[in-house]
């Protein structure tokens, strides 16, 4: 589901903008945030500033680059065609873009292959009911389970059925809801987490109040537990 800019500018107002119940789940959620697979995982990676690329043009060694650094503005300089926008594109998308420009003026049906040989620091945010929320560095596509592990795992009051992932796309910000318990058991696929994603783990208010009550009243809690 695409979210408006107000919601993303004020994530603490999530309940007023897009409650978990209004976000896509199940197959609809994976249409927004695809799962990690061997075949699609690397293709999901979006090139970023300061990445280093290896670009090969079939049977054109003079146009092939062992190292093509992406500058801070997200661009590369390629022979014959000059500056090319790389940031925000996948390797396949950039290869197609370069091939199209080469074909327009210089080559017939060029075959261009782009590989990210070194990725700069990529970051994701994990917040909500996790033990160590924060911003974490990743290299390339990461899974939801890996993202949760970076934050030291969910708290005891986490609502594992309400894991929300926000993702910026070209036409706006999208969100989807996942069930971590089912993913852990292998009953649902493990979503791919990309640089810039925000993962929010829901919290059970009732559980938190109960835990706070037990911590503040240790003697009473002992009696309560014994009676039950």
mmCIF file of C-alpha atoms in Angstrom:
data_model
loop_
_atom_site.group_PDB
_atom_site.id
_atom_site.type_symbol
_atom_site.label_atom_id
_atom_site.label_comp_id
_atom_site.label_asym_id
_atom_site.label_seq_id
_atom_site.Cartn_x
_atom_site.Cartn_y
_atom_site.Cartn_z
ATOM 1 C CA UNK A 1 0.000 0.000 0.000
ATOM 2 C CA UNK A 2 1.306 3.439 -0.941
ATOM 3 C CA UNK A 3 1.460 5.860 1.987
ATOM 4 C CA UNK A 4 1.262 9.618 1.830
ATOM 5 C CA UNK A 5 4.211 11.809 2.719
ATOM 6 C CA UNK A 6 2.589 12.995 5.964
ATOM 7 C CA UNK A 7 2.521 9.511 7.393
ATOM 8 C CA UNK A 8 6.192 8.942 6.677
ATOM 9 C CA UNK A 9 7.157 12.369 7.978
ATOM 10 C CA UNK A 10 5.548 11.456 11.290
ATOM 11 C CA UNK A 11 5.943 7.710 11.859
ATOM 12 C CA UNK A 12 4.742 8.031 15.458
ATOM 13 C CA UNK A 13 1.337 8.906 14.055
ATOM 14 C CA UNK A 14 1.144 5.567 12.276
ATOM 15 C CA UNK A 15 -2.076 4.676 14.031
ATOM 16 C CA UNK A 16 -3.758 7.738 12.580
ATOM 17 C CA UNK A 17 -2.352 7.301 9.067
ATOM 18 C CA UNK A 18 -2.133 3.612 8.281
ATOM 19 C CA UNK A 19 -2.974 1.121 11.003
ATOM 20 C CA UNK A 20 -1.633 -2.447 10.674
ATOM 21 C CA UNK A 21 -5.091 -3.628 9.654
ATOM 22 C CA UNK A 22 -5.110 -1.366 6.589
ATOM 23 C CA UNK A 23 -1.767 -2.561 5.215
ATOM 24 C CA UNK A 24 -1.528 -5.486 2.774
ATOM 25 C CA UNK A 25 -0.792 -8.928 4.201
ATOM 26 C CA UNK A 26 -0.181 -12.398 2.760
ATOM 27 C CA UNK A 27 0.404 -12.529 -0.992
ATOM 28 C CA UNK A 28 -0.454 -8.836 -1.332
ATOM 29 C CA UNK A 29 2.341 -7.956 1.116
ATOM 30 C CA UNK A 30 4.907 -9.947 -0.882
ATOM 31 C CA UNK A 31 3.810 -8.114 -4.025
ATOM 32 C CA UNK A 32 5.020 -4.927 -2.296
ATOM 33 C CA UNK A 33 8.041 -6.401 -0.485
ATOM 34 C CA UNK A 34 9.256 -9.525 -2.357
ATOM 35 C CA UNK A 35 10.878 -12.470 -0.626
ATOM 36 C CA UNK A 36 14.595 -13.234 -0.664
ATOM 37 C CA UNK A 37 15.541 -15.809 -3.309
ATOM 38 C CA UNK A 38 18.837 -16.852 -4.873
ATOM 39 C CA UNK A 39 17.701 -15.715 -8.282
ATOM 40 C CA UNK A 40 16.135 -12.375 -7.355
ATOM 41 C CA UNK A 41 18.086 -11.334 -4.261
ATOM 42 C CA UNK A 42 21.074 -9.682 -5.983
ATOM 43 C CA UNK A 43 18.818 -8.149 -8.625
ATOM 44 C CA UNK A 44 16.933 -6.243 -5.927
ATOM 45 C CA UNK A 45 20.039 -4.349 -4.836
ATOM 46 C CA UNK A 46 19.873 -0.701 -5.759
ATOM 47 C CA UNK A 47 23.201 0.900 -6.599
ATOM 48 C CA UNK A 48 24.143 3.731 -4.281
ATOM 49 C CA UNK A 49 26.698 6.542 -4.060
ATOM 50 C CA UNK A 50 30.305 5.405 -3.542
ATOM 51 C CA UNK A 51 29.636 1.867 -4.779
ATOM 52 C CA UNK A 52 32.209 0.463 -7.202
ATOM 53 C CA UNK A 53 30.957 -1.296 -10.341
ATOM 54 C CA UNK A 54 32.456 -3.654 -12.896
ATOM 55 C CA UNK A 55 30.975 -3.043 -16.339
ATOM 56 C CA UNK A 56 31.550 -5.419 -19.258
ATOM 57 C CA UNK A 57 30.496 -4.783 -22.852
ATOM 58 C CA UNK A 58 30.556 -8.012 -24.865
ATOM 59 C CA UNK A 59 33.398 -8.052 -27.431
ATOM 60 C CA UNK A 60 34.218 -4.415 -26.631
ATOM 61 C CA UNK A 61 37.215 -4.463 -24.248
ATOM 62 C CA UNK A 62 37.892 -0.760 -24.756
ATOM 63 C CA UNK A 63 34.455 0.021 -23.345
ATOM 64 C CA UNK A 64 34.645 -2.429 -20.441
ATOM 65 C CA UNK A 65 35.603 -1.065 -17.028
ATOM 66 C CA UNK A 66 37.132 -3.108 -14.223
ATOM 67 C CA UNK A 67 36.297 -0.343 -11.772
ATOM 68 C CA UNK A 68 33.633 2.280 -12.309
ATOM 69 C CA UNK A 69 33.166 4.276 -9.092
ATOM 70 C CA UNK A 70 29.802 5.843 -8.361
ATOM 71 C CA UNK A 71 30.370 9.406 -7.218
ATOM 72 C CA UNK A 72 28.691 11.066 -4.226
ATOM 73 C CA UNK A 73 25.967 12.374 -6.520
ATOM 74 C CA UNK A 74 25.109 8.852 -7.696
ATOM 75 C CA UNK A 75 26.609 9.047 -11.201
ATOM 76 C CA UNK A 76 29.308 7.220 -13.178
ATOM 77 C CA UNK A 77 31.316 8.348 -16.184
ATOM 78 C CA UNK A 78 31.231 5.882 -19.084
ATOM 79 C CA UNK A 79 33.276 5.974 -22.310
ATOM 80 C CA UNK A 80 31.589 7.615 -25.319
ATOM 81 C CA UNK A 81 28.350 8.463 -23.504
ATOM 82 C CA UNK A 82 29.686 10.440 -20.538
ATOM 83 C CA UNK A 83 27.799 10.774 -17.267
ATOM 84 C CA UNK A 84 25.198 8.133 -16.460
ATOM 85 C CA UNK A 85 22.853 8.058 -13.480
ATOM 86 C CA UNK A 86 23.511 4.873 -11.474
ATOM 87 C CA UNK A 87 22.113 5.427 -7.985
ATOM 88 C CA UNK A 88 18.685 3.957 -7.392
ATOM 89 C CA UNK A 89 18.991 1.466 -10.258
ATOM 90 C CA UNK A 90 19.646 -2.248 -10.109
ATOM 91 C CA UNK A 91 22.592 -3.724 -12.022
ATOM 92 C CA UNK A 92 20.227 -4.946 -14.728
ATOM 93 C CA UNK A 93 18.540 -1.551 -15.077
ATOM 94 C CA UNK A 94 21.877 0.264 -15.359
ATOM 95 C CA UNK A 95 23.152 -2.250 -17.912
ATOM 96 C CA UNK A 96 20.046 -1.722 -20.024
ATOM 97 C CA UNK A 97 20.408 2.048 -19.768
ATOM 98 C CA UNK A 98 24.041 1.967 -20.925
ATOM 99 C CA UNK A 99 23.221 -0.477 -23.736
ATOM 100 C CA UNK A 100 20.392 1.743 -24.962
ATOM 101 C CA UNK A 101 22.656 4.800 -25.105
ATOM 102 C CA UNK A 102 25.443 2.907 -26.855
ATOM 103 C CA UNK A 103 23.022 1.465 -29.397
ATOM 104 C CA UNK A 104 21.551 4.878 -30.154
ATOM 105 C CA UNK A 105 24.837 6.192 -31.610
ATOM 106 C CA UNK A 106 27.701 3.699 -31.587
ATOM 107 C CA UNK A 107 27.006 -0.050 -31.440
ATOM 108 C CA UNK A 108 24.569 -2.609 -32.826
ATOM 109 C CA UNK A 109 22.764 -4.588 -30.141
ATOM 110 C CA UNK A 110 25.385 -4.110 -27.376
ATOM 111 C CA UNK A 111 25.381 -6.584 -24.476
ATOM 112 C CA UNK A 112 26.225 -4.832 -21.211
ATOM 113 C CA UNK A 113 26.725 -6.586 -17.897
ATOM 114 C CA UNK A 114 27.015 -4.658 -14.617
ATOM 115 C CA UNK A 115 28.246 -6.117 -11.320
ATOM 116 C CA UNK A 116 28.522 -4.333 -7.976
ATOM 117 C CA UNK A 117 32.062 -5.308 -7.004
ATOM 118 C CA UNK A 118 32.115 -3.231 -3.812
ATOM 119 C CA UNK A 119 29.126 -1.734 -2.063
ATOM 120 C CA UNK A 120 29.369 1.297 0.164
ATOM 121 C CA UNK A 121 27.703 1.347 3.554
ATOM 122 C CA UNK A 122 23.963 0.744 3.224
ATOM 123 C CA UNK A 123 21.599 1.378 6.140
ATOM 124 C CA UNK A 124 18.241 0.143 7.404
ATOM 125 C CA UNK A 125 16.197 1.199 10.419
ATOM 126 C CA UNK A 126 14.632 -1.228 12.904
ATOM 127 C CA UNK A 127 12.378 0.230 15.584
ATOM 128 C CA UNK A 128 9.454 -0.625 17.814
ATOM 129 C CA UNK A 129 9.365 -3.608 20.170
ATOM 130 C CA UNK A 130 12.950 -4.816 19.658
ATOM 131 C CA UNK A 131 15.723 -5.052 22.241
ATOM 132 C CA UNK A 132 18.119 -2.707 20.473
ATOM 133 C CA UNK A 133 16.349 -0.406 17.985
ATOM 134 C CA UNK A 134 18.450 1.742 15.723
ATOM 135 C CA UNK A 135 20.026 2.254 12.320
ATOM 136 C CA UNK A 136 22.120 -0.676 11.084
ATOM 137 C CA UNK A 137 24.591 -1.095 8.235
ATOM 138 C CA UNK A 138 24.044 -3.881 5.709
ATOM 139 C CA UNK A 139 25.748 -5.011 2.516
ATOM 140 C CA UNK A 140 23.302 -5.793 -0.246
ATOM 141 C CA UNK A 141 19.929 -7.454 0.208
ATOM 142 C CA UNK A 142 19.158 -8.653 3.733
ATOM 143 C CA UNK A 143 16.244 -10.733 4.987
ATOM 144 C CA UNK A 144 13.667 -9.659 7.550
ATOM 145 C CA UNK A 145 14.975 -12.303 9.971
ATOM 146 C CA UNK A 146 18.485 -10.910 9.609
ATOM 147 C CA UNK A 147 17.221 -7.361 10.184
ATOM 148 C CA UNK A 148 15.460 -8.419 13.383
ATOM 149 C CA UNK A 149 18.618 -10.219 14.527
ATOM 150 C CA UNK A 150 20.633 -7.011 14.056
ATOM 151 C CA UNK A 151 18.352 -5.367 16.630
ATOM 152 C CA UNK A 152 18.961 -8.236 19.102
ATOM 153 C CA UNK A 153 15.516 -9.707 18.493
ATOM 154 C CA UNK A 154 11.971 -8.769 19.538
ATOM 155 C CA UNK A 155 11.054 -7.968 23.128
ATOM 156 C CA UNK A 156 8.741 -10.179 25.172
ATOM 157 C CA UNK A 157 5.873 -7.774 24.511
ATOM 158 C CA UNK A 158 6.328 -7.676 20.725
ATOM 159 C CA UNK A 159 3.379 -8.474 18.498
ATOM 160 C CA UNK A 160 5.072 -10.849 16.069
ATOM 161 C CA UNK A 161 2.071 -10.814 13.755
ATOM 162 C CA UNK A 162 2.457 -7.068 13.222
ATOM 163 C CA UNK A 163 5.839 -6.533 11.603
ATOM 164 C CA UNK A 164 5.586 -3.601 9.201
ATOM 165 C CA UNK A 165 8.118 -2.805 6.478
ATOM 166 C CA UNK A 166 8.194 0.625 4.825
ATOM 167 C CA UNK A 167 9.981 1.059 1.498
ATOM 168 C CA UNK A 168 10.671 4.086 -0.686
ATOM 169 C CA UNK A 169 10.010 3.489 -4.378
ATOM 170 C CA UNK A 170 10.174 5.803 -7.354
ATOM 171 C CA UNK A 171 6.523 6.839 -7.024
ATOM 172 C CA UNK A 172 6.276 7.049 -3.233
ATOM 173 C CA UNK A 173 6.468 5.154 0.043
ATOM 174 C CA UNK A 174 4.858 1.743 0.462
ATOM 175 C CA UNK A 175 4.146 -0.404 3.508
ATOM 176 C CA UNK A 176 3.226 -4.043 4.114
ATOM 177 C CA UNK A 177 2.585 -6.196 7.190
ATOM 178 C CA UNK A 178 4.186 -9.582 7.907
ATOM 179 C CA UNK A 179 3.908 -12.334 10.511
ATOM 180 C CA UNK A 180 7.325 -13.048 12.017
ATOM 181 C CA UNK A 181 6.149 -16.185 13.805
ATOM 182 C CA UNK A 182 4.993 -17.787 10.566
ATOM 183 C CA UNK A 183 8.200 -16.726 8.787
ATOM 184 C CA UNK A 184 10.317 -18.280 11.542
ATOM 185 C CA UNK A 185 8.423 -21.563 11.195
ATOM 186 C CA UNK A 186 8.904 -21.556 7.421
ATOM 187 C CA UNK A 187 5.176 -21.158 6.810
ATOM 188 C CA UNK A 188 5.678 -17.894 4.929
ATOM 189 C CA UNK A 189 8.613 -16.571 2.847
ATOM 190 C CA UNK A 190 11.327 -14.376 4.330
ATOM 191 C CA UNK A 191 10.975 -10.829 2.869
ATOM 192 C CA UNK A 192 14.013 -9.065 1.406
ATOM 193 C CA UNK A 193 15.099 -5.912 3.246
ATOM 194 C CA UNK A 194 16.833 -3.279 1.124
ATOM 195 C CA UNK A 195 18.879 -0.226 1.978
ATOM 196 C CA UNK A 196 16.627 2.562 3.236
ATOM 197 C CA UNK A 197 13.877 0.226 4.484
ATOM 198 C CA UNK A 198 12.253 0.844 7.855
ATOM 199 C CA UNK A 199 11.149 -2.181 9.899
ATOM 200 C CA UNK A 200 8.673 -1.541 12.724
ATOM 201 C CA UNK A 201 7.871 -4.283 15.242
ATOM 202 C CA UNK A 202 4.461 -3.868 16.876
ATOM 203 C CA UNK A 203 4.033 -3.820 20.647
ATOM 204 C CA UNK A 204 1.345 -5.343 22.858
ATOM 205 C CA UNK A 205 0.302 -2.573 25.253
ATOM 206 C CA UNK A 206 -1.523 -5.008 27.542
ATOM 207 C CA UNK A 207 1.551 -7.230 27.879
ATOM 208 C CA UNK A 208 3.757 -4.239 28.623
ATOM 209 C CA UNK A 209 1.417 -2.946 31.339
ATOM 210 C CA UNK A 210 1.322 -6.408 32.931
ATOM 211 C CA UNK A 211 5.141 -6.693 32.872
ATOM 212 C CA UNK A 212 5.515 -3.214 34.378
ATOM 213 C CA UNK A 213 3.028 -4.173 37.082
ATOM 214 C CA UNK A 214 5.022 -7.293 37.975
ATOM 215 C CA UNK A 215 8.298 -5.382 38.080
ATOM 216 C CA UNK A 216 6.878 -2.654 40.298
ATOM 217 C CA UNK A 217 5.115 -5.089 42.655
ATOM 218 C CA UNK A 218 7.416 -8.123 43.091
ATOM 219 C CA UNK A 219 5.734 -9.370 46.292
ATOM 220 C CA UNK A 220 2.227 -9.072 44.899
ATOM 221 C CA UNK A 221 3.276 -10.721 41.664
ATOM 222 C CA UNK A 222 4.652 -13.700 43.594
ATOM 223 C CA UNK A 223 1.323 -14.176 45.338
ATOM 224 C CA UNK A 224 -0.544 -13.724 42.075
ATOM 225 C CA UNK A 225 1.567 -16.333 40.310
ATOM 226 C CA UNK A 226 1.194 -18.811 43.163
ATOM 227 C CA UNK A 227 -2.591 -18.421 43.218
ATOM 228 C CA UNK A 228 -2.748 -19.124 39.492
#
